[in-house]
GROMACS .gro file of C-alpha atoms in nm:
model
  250
    1MET     CA    1   7.932  -6.068  16.951
    2LYS     CA    2   8.237  -5.915  17.051
    3PRO     CA    3   8.254  -5.732  17.399
    4ILE     CA    4   8.439  -5.413  17.298
    5LEU     CA    5   8.260  -5.404  16.951
    6LEU     CA    6   7.868  -5.478  17.205
    7PHE     CA    7   8.075  -5.143  17.440
    8LEU     CA    8   8.118  -4.914  17.089
    9ILE     CA    9   7.774  -4.981  16.977
   10LEU     CA   10   7.586  -4.953  17.281
   11SER     CA   11   7.831  -4.626  17.342
   12ALA     CA   12   7.681  -4.479  17.053
   13THR     CA   13   7.348  -4.547  17.102
   14PHE     CA   14   7.334  -4.447  17.466
   15PHE     CA   15   7.536  -4.098  17.354
   16ALA     CA   16   7.323  -4.065  16.995
   17GLN     CA   17   6.964  -4.123  17.246
   18VAL     CA   18   7.167  -3.810  17.464
   19ALA     CA   19   7.194  -3.649  17.193
   20ALA     CA   20   6.850  -3.660  17.131
   21ASP     CA   21   6.736  -3.607  17.409
   22ASN     CA   22   6.919  -3.220  17.441
   23SER     CA   23   6.763  -3.136  17.081
   24THR     CA   24   6.451  -3.168  17.188
   25SER     CA   25   6.454  -3.063  17.538
   26ASN     CA   26   6.623  -2.717  17.342
   27LYS     CA   27   6.324  -2.644  17.104
   28LEU     CA   28   6.186  -2.528  17.408
   29ILE     CA   29   6.433  -2.259  17.472
   30GLY     CA   30   6.394  -1.882  17.221
   31LEU     CA   31   6.619  -1.691  17.256
   32SER     CA   32   6.718  -1.371  17.064
   33ILE     CA   33   7.017  -1.190  17.039
   34VAL     CA   34   7.093  -0.812  17.037
   35LYS     CA   35   7.427  -0.697  16.968
   36GLU     CA   36   7.546  -0.316  16.836
   37ALA     CA   37   7.472  -0.241  16.482
   38SER     CA   38   7.861  -0.173  16.391
   39ASN     CA   39   7.937  -0.512  16.548
   40PRO     CA   40   8.091  -0.667  16.307
   41ILE     CA   41   8.131  -1.006  16.448
   42SER     CA   42   7.787  -1.250  16.315
   43TYR     CA   43   7.666  -1.411  16.614
   44SER     CA   44   7.493  -1.709  16.537
   45ASN     CA   45   7.197  -1.954  16.682
   46THR     CA   46   7.192  -2.302  16.575
   47ILE     CA   47   7.096  -2.435  16.916
   48PHE     CA   48   6.793  -2.299  17.073
   49ASN     CA   49   6.506  -2.141  16.834
   50THR     CA   50   6.517  -1.824  16.773
   51ASN     CA   51   6.216  -1.498  16.813
   52PRO     CA   52   6.159  -1.257  16.634
   53ILE     CA   53   6.191  -0.899  16.744
   54SER     CA   54   6.225  -0.578  16.597
   55GLN     CA   55   6.592  -0.399  16.494
   56LEU     CA   56   6.706  -0.215  16.814
   57ASN     CA   57   6.983   0.031  16.915
   58LEU     CA   58   7.247   0.010  17.185
   59SER     CA   59   7.410   0.356  17.080
   60ARG     CA   60   7.296   0.527  17.416
   61CYS     CA   61   7.256   0.277  17.660
   62ASP     CA   62   7.597   0.304  17.866
   63SER     CA   63   7.485   0.068  18.203
   64GLU     CA   64   7.286  -0.259  18.251
   65GLN     CA   65   7.011  -0.022  18.336
   66ASP     CA   66   7.025   0.142  18.090
   67ILE     CA   67   6.994  -0.137  17.791
   68LEU     CA   68   6.716  -0.305  18.097
   69TYR     CA   69   6.512  -0.025  18.028
   70TYR     CA   70   6.567   0.081  17.671
   71LEU     CA   71   6.485  -0.318  17.615
   72ASN     CA   72   6.159  -0.301  17.872
   73THR     CA   73   5.988   0.039  17.778
   74THR     CA   74   6.039  -0.087  17.308
   75SER     CA   75   5.825  -0.343  17.509
   76VAL     CA   76   6.025  -0.647  17.387
   77GLY     CA   77   5.921  -0.865  17.588
   78LYS     CA   78   5.534  -0.887  17.498
   79GLN     CA   79   5.720  -0.896  17.096
   80ILE     CA   80   5.857  -1.215  17.192
   81VAL     CA   81   5.470  -1.350  17.325
   82ASN     CA   82   5.321  -1.157  17.034
   83SER     CA   83   5.587  -1.432  16.812
   84LEU     CA   84   5.452  -1.717  17.075
   85PHE     CA   85   5.100  -1.696  16.978
   86ASN     CA   86   5.147  -1.587  16.618
   87TYR     CA   87   4.964  -1.281  16.684
   88ASN     CA   88   4.846  -1.040  16.409
   89LEU     CA   89   4.595  -0.759  16.350
   90GLY     CA   90   4.396  -0.941  16.652
   91ARG     CA   91   4.380  -1.301  16.560
   92MET     CA   92   4.604  -1.568  16.746
   93ASN     CA   93   4.725  -1.919  16.796
   94SER     CA   94   4.856  -2.263  16.911
   95ALA     CA   95   5.103  -2.341  16.653
   96THR     CA   96   5.475  -2.200  16.730
   97ILE     CA   97   5.356  -2.298  17.140
   98ARG     CA   98   5.291  -2.645  17.035
   99GLU     CA   99   5.567  -2.723  16.816
  100ARG     CA  100   5.865  -2.616  17.056
  101LEU     CA  101   5.603  -2.861  17.299
  102GLY     CA  102   5.610  -3.087  17.058
  103LYS     CA  103   5.217  -3.142  17.098
  104SER     CA  104   5.040  -3.221  16.809
  105SER     CA  105   4.705  -3.026  16.707
  106THR     CA  106   4.437  -3.211  16.909
  107GLU     CA  107   4.642  -3.224  17.203
  108GLN     CA  108   4.538  -2.992  17.443
  109LEU     CA  109   4.766  -2.802  17.617
  110GLN     CA  110   4.799  -2.775  17.968
  111GLN     CA  111   4.771  -2.476  18.229
  112GLU     CA  112   5.170  -2.585  18.252
  113ASP     CA  113   5.283  -2.685  17.889
  114LEU     CA  114   5.210  -2.270  17.853
  115GLN     CA  115   5.392  -2.142  18.204
  116ALA     CA  116   5.626  -2.355  18.006
  117ALA     CA  117   5.615  -2.201  17.622
  118ILE     CA  118   5.649  -1.884  17.758
  119TRP     CA  119   5.962  -1.879  18.058
  120ASN     CA  120   6.153  -2.022  17.828
  121ASN     CA  121   6.234  -1.702  17.645
  122TYR     CA  122   6.519  -1.490  17.702
  123VAL     CA  123   6.785  -1.235  17.528
  124LEU     CA  124   7.121  -1.159  17.533
  125VAL     CA  125   7.239  -0.832  17.457
  126ILE     CA  126   7.619  -0.810  17.349
  127LYS     CA  127   7.726  -0.444  17.392
  128MET     CA  128   8.114  -0.411  17.315
  129ASP     CA  129   8.301  -0.163  17.543
  130LYS     CA  130   8.519   0.194  17.400
  131LYS     CA  131   8.812   0.119  17.233
  132SER     CA  132   8.606  -0.215  17.064
  133GLN     CA  133   8.357   0.044  16.924
  134GLU     CA  134   8.608   0.268  16.818
  135LYS     CA  135   8.793   0.057  16.564
  136ALA     CA  136   8.396  -0.114  16.418
  137MET     CA  137   8.358   0.272  16.409
  138ILE     CA  138   8.665   0.275  16.132
  139GLY     CA  139   8.663  -0.073  16.052
  140ASP     CA  140   9.007  -0.116  16.131
  141THR     CA  141   8.811  -0.496  16.194
  142ILE     CA  142   9.154  -0.723  16.072
  143ASN     CA  143   9.195  -1.082  16.339
  144PHE     CA  144   8.832  -0.809  16.485
  145SER     CA  145   8.796  -1.012  16.865
  146PRO     CA  146   8.591  -0.706  17.053
  147THR     CA  147   8.577  -0.705  17.434
  148GLY     CA  148   8.276  -0.583  17.618
  149ASN     CA  149   8.045  -0.696  17.847
  150TRP     CA  150   7.728  -0.989  17.738
  151TYR     CA  151   7.411  -1.013  17.928
  152LEU     CA  152   7.114  -1.217  17.894
  153TYR     CA  153   6.752  -1.158  18.023
  154GLN     CA  154   6.458  -1.335  18.079
  155LEU     CA  155   6.084  -1.341  17.968
  156GLN     CA  156   5.838  -1.258  18.284
  157CYS     CA  157   5.527  -1.379  18.343
  158THR     CA  158   5.350  -1.358  18.696
  159ASN     CA  159   5.078  -1.607  18.703
  160GLU     CA  160   4.829  -1.327  18.793
  161VAL     CA  161   4.903  -1.206  18.478
  162TYR     CA  162   4.930  -1.540  18.322
  163GLU     CA  163   4.574  -1.576  18.412
  164GLN     CA  164   4.553  -1.239  18.208
  165LEU     CA  165   4.675  -1.442  17.867
  166ARG     CA  166   4.526  -1.698  17.939
  167ALA     CA  167   4.126  -1.504  17.946
  168SER     CA  168   4.264  -1.253  17.693
  169TYR     CA  169   4.253  -1.580  17.469
  170ILE     CA  170   4.082  -1.467  17.115
  171SER     CA  171   3.993  -1.772  16.952
  172PRO     CA  172   3.786  -1.841  16.552
  173THR     CA  173   3.457  -1.914  16.769
  174ASP     CA  174   3.422  -1.586  16.961
  175ASN     CA  175   3.207  -1.337  16.797
  176GLN     CA  176   3.373  -0.931  16.701
  177GLU     CA  177   3.225  -0.762  17.046
  178THR     CA  178   3.405  -1.046  17.228
  179GLN     CA  179   3.675  -1.076  16.993
  180GLY     CA  180   3.750  -0.697  17.032
  181GLU     CA  181   3.738  -0.708  17.464
  182LYS     CA  182   3.990  -0.956  17.469
  183ARG     CA  183   4.186  -0.822  17.205
  184ALA     CA  184   4.161  -0.466  17.378
  185GLN     CA  185   4.275  -0.691  17.795
  186TYR     CA  186   4.534  -0.842  17.570
  187GLU     CA  187   4.752  -0.543  17.434
  188SER     CA  188   4.714  -0.422  17.744
  189LEU     CA  189   4.941  -0.683  17.936
  190SER     CA  190   5.350  -0.631  17.930
  191PHE     CA  191   5.560  -0.896  17.957
  192PRO     CA  192   5.868  -0.760  18.121
  193LEU     CA  193   6.221  -0.856  18.055
  194LYS     CA  194   6.479  -0.905  18.415
  195LEU     CA  195   6.837  -1.027  18.409
  196ILE     CA  196   6.952  -1.295  18.468
  197ASP     CA  197   7.325  -1.370  18.399
  198TYR     CA  198   7.658  -1.196  18.201
  199GLY     CA  199   7.946  -1.200  18.158
  200GLU     CA  200   8.244  -1.006  17.954
  201ASN     CA  201   8.426  -1.323  17.711
  202ILE     CA  202   8.176  -1.160  17.441
  203HIS     CA  203   8.284  -1.418  17.041
  204THR     CA  204   8.154  -1.590  16.876
  205ASP     CA  205   8.090  -1.854  17.043
  206ILE     CA  206   7.888  -1.716  17.304
  207VAL     CA  207   7.541  -1.953  17.255
  208THR     CA  208   7.729  -2.217  17.229
  209ARG     CA  209   7.843  -2.134  17.502
  210LEU     CA  210   7.484  -2.071  17.692
  211LYS     CA  211   7.378  -2.331  17.656
  212SER     CA  212   7.489  -2.520  17.925
  213ARG     CA  213   7.329  -2.203  18.121
  214LEU     CA  214   6.943  -2.228  17.989
  215LYS     CA  215   6.838  -2.565  18.144
  216PRO     CA  216   6.539  -2.603  18.007
  217ILE     CA  217   6.203  -2.565  18.321
  218SER     CA  218   5.938  -2.868  18.208
  219PRO     CA  219   5.613  -2.796  18.204
  220GLU     CA  220   5.636  -3.090  18.524
  221ASP     CA  221   5.858  -2.895  18.675
  222ILE     CA  222   5.556  -2.640  18.681
  223LYS     CA  223   5.320  -2.953  18.759
  224ASN     CA  224   5.558  -3.005  19.043
  225GLY     CA  225   5.618  -2.654  19.172
  226LYS     CA  226   5.979  -2.731  19.072
  227LYS     CA  227   6.124  -2.403  18.985
  228ILE     CA  228   5.834  -2.159  19.005
  229GLU     CA  229   5.935  -2.012  19.363
  230ASN     CA  230   6.305  -1.924  19.172
  231LEU     CA  231   6.204  -1.740  18.913
  232GLY     CA  232   6.268  -1.402  18.789
  233LYS     CA  233   6.466  -1.396  19.096
  234THR     CA  234   6.888  -1.259  19.077
  235SER     CA  235   7.169  -1.486  19.242
  236THR     CA  236   7.303  -1.295  19.553
  237ALA     CA  237   7.671  -1.331  19.358
  238LEU     CA  238   7.530  -1.123  19.074
  239LYS     CA  239   7.396  -0.940  19.283
  240ILE     CA  240   7.691  -0.833  19.446
  241GLY     CA  241   7.857  -0.871  19.110
  242LEU     CA  242   7.676  -0.607  18.984
  243SER     CA  243   7.639  -0.378  19.318
  244PRO     CA  244   7.611  -0.076  19.371
  245ILE     CA  245   7.553  -0.011  18.969
  246LEU     CA  246   7.730  -0.218  18.678
  247ILE     CA  247   7.914  -0.024  18.409
  248LEU     CA  248   8.081  -0.149  18.115
  249LYS     CA  249   8.409  -0.155  18.037
  250ARG     CA  250   8.591   0.138  17.884
   0.00000   0.00000   0.00000
C-alpha cells in the first residue's frame, strides 16, 4: 500500500474515533435554552441533550442578578432534576440517566454515575439589549442581527443534597407509606443554579461555541476527586467582570 494512501486511511480512522468520543462525552451534558419570546432567532441545540423546562418570561429581568433570582425562584434547577429522574405523579426511574451514561438497565448505577448525571446540566439564557428588543417588538427584523448578552448557569448539587436525593429515590418496590414519605422528602429538595460564564455574542452559533467551554464531568473525575472541589466556583475573571453588578447593555 502506498504511504500516502495508508496515511489517509489512518487519518480518517483517527478523526472518526475523535468525533465518536466527542459525541459520546457530549451525551453527558444537558442544556436548556431560554430566550425572550420576541427574539426571532432560532438557537438550535444539536450537540447536547435538551432538558425540558417550563416557558419563562424574561421581560422583567434587567440584570444578571434579576435573571438568576428568576431562574431560582421558578425552580428551574428542580425541573431539570425532575426530567433526569422522569419524576411524575410521585414516580421516578433512571432511564434518562442510564441513556446519558451509556449504562444498560441491568448495570448497577454507582454514586459517581448519579452525581455526574446531575452536575452536567446547564441553562443558557439569551437576553437582547434594549435596542434589539425595540426592533424585535415592531417587527423590524429584516437582516436582523440581535445584540445583547448570554449567561451560562450550572446546576448545583452539594454532597449533602445528593445524599438526601438518593435517600428519597422512589422505588417501585416501596410500599405506599414509604413512597409518600420519600415523595415529601424529594419535593422539599432544591437545586439552585449558579452563573459560571457569560458573553456578548448572541448569534445563532452560540451553542456550537459553547462546545469547547463545556467539558463533561465524568464519573471517573468525581471518583478521583478531580472536579468536585472546583464545582460551582465562579472564576476570578468572571467575578471581576460582574463586579459590582453586571447590567445588561442598553
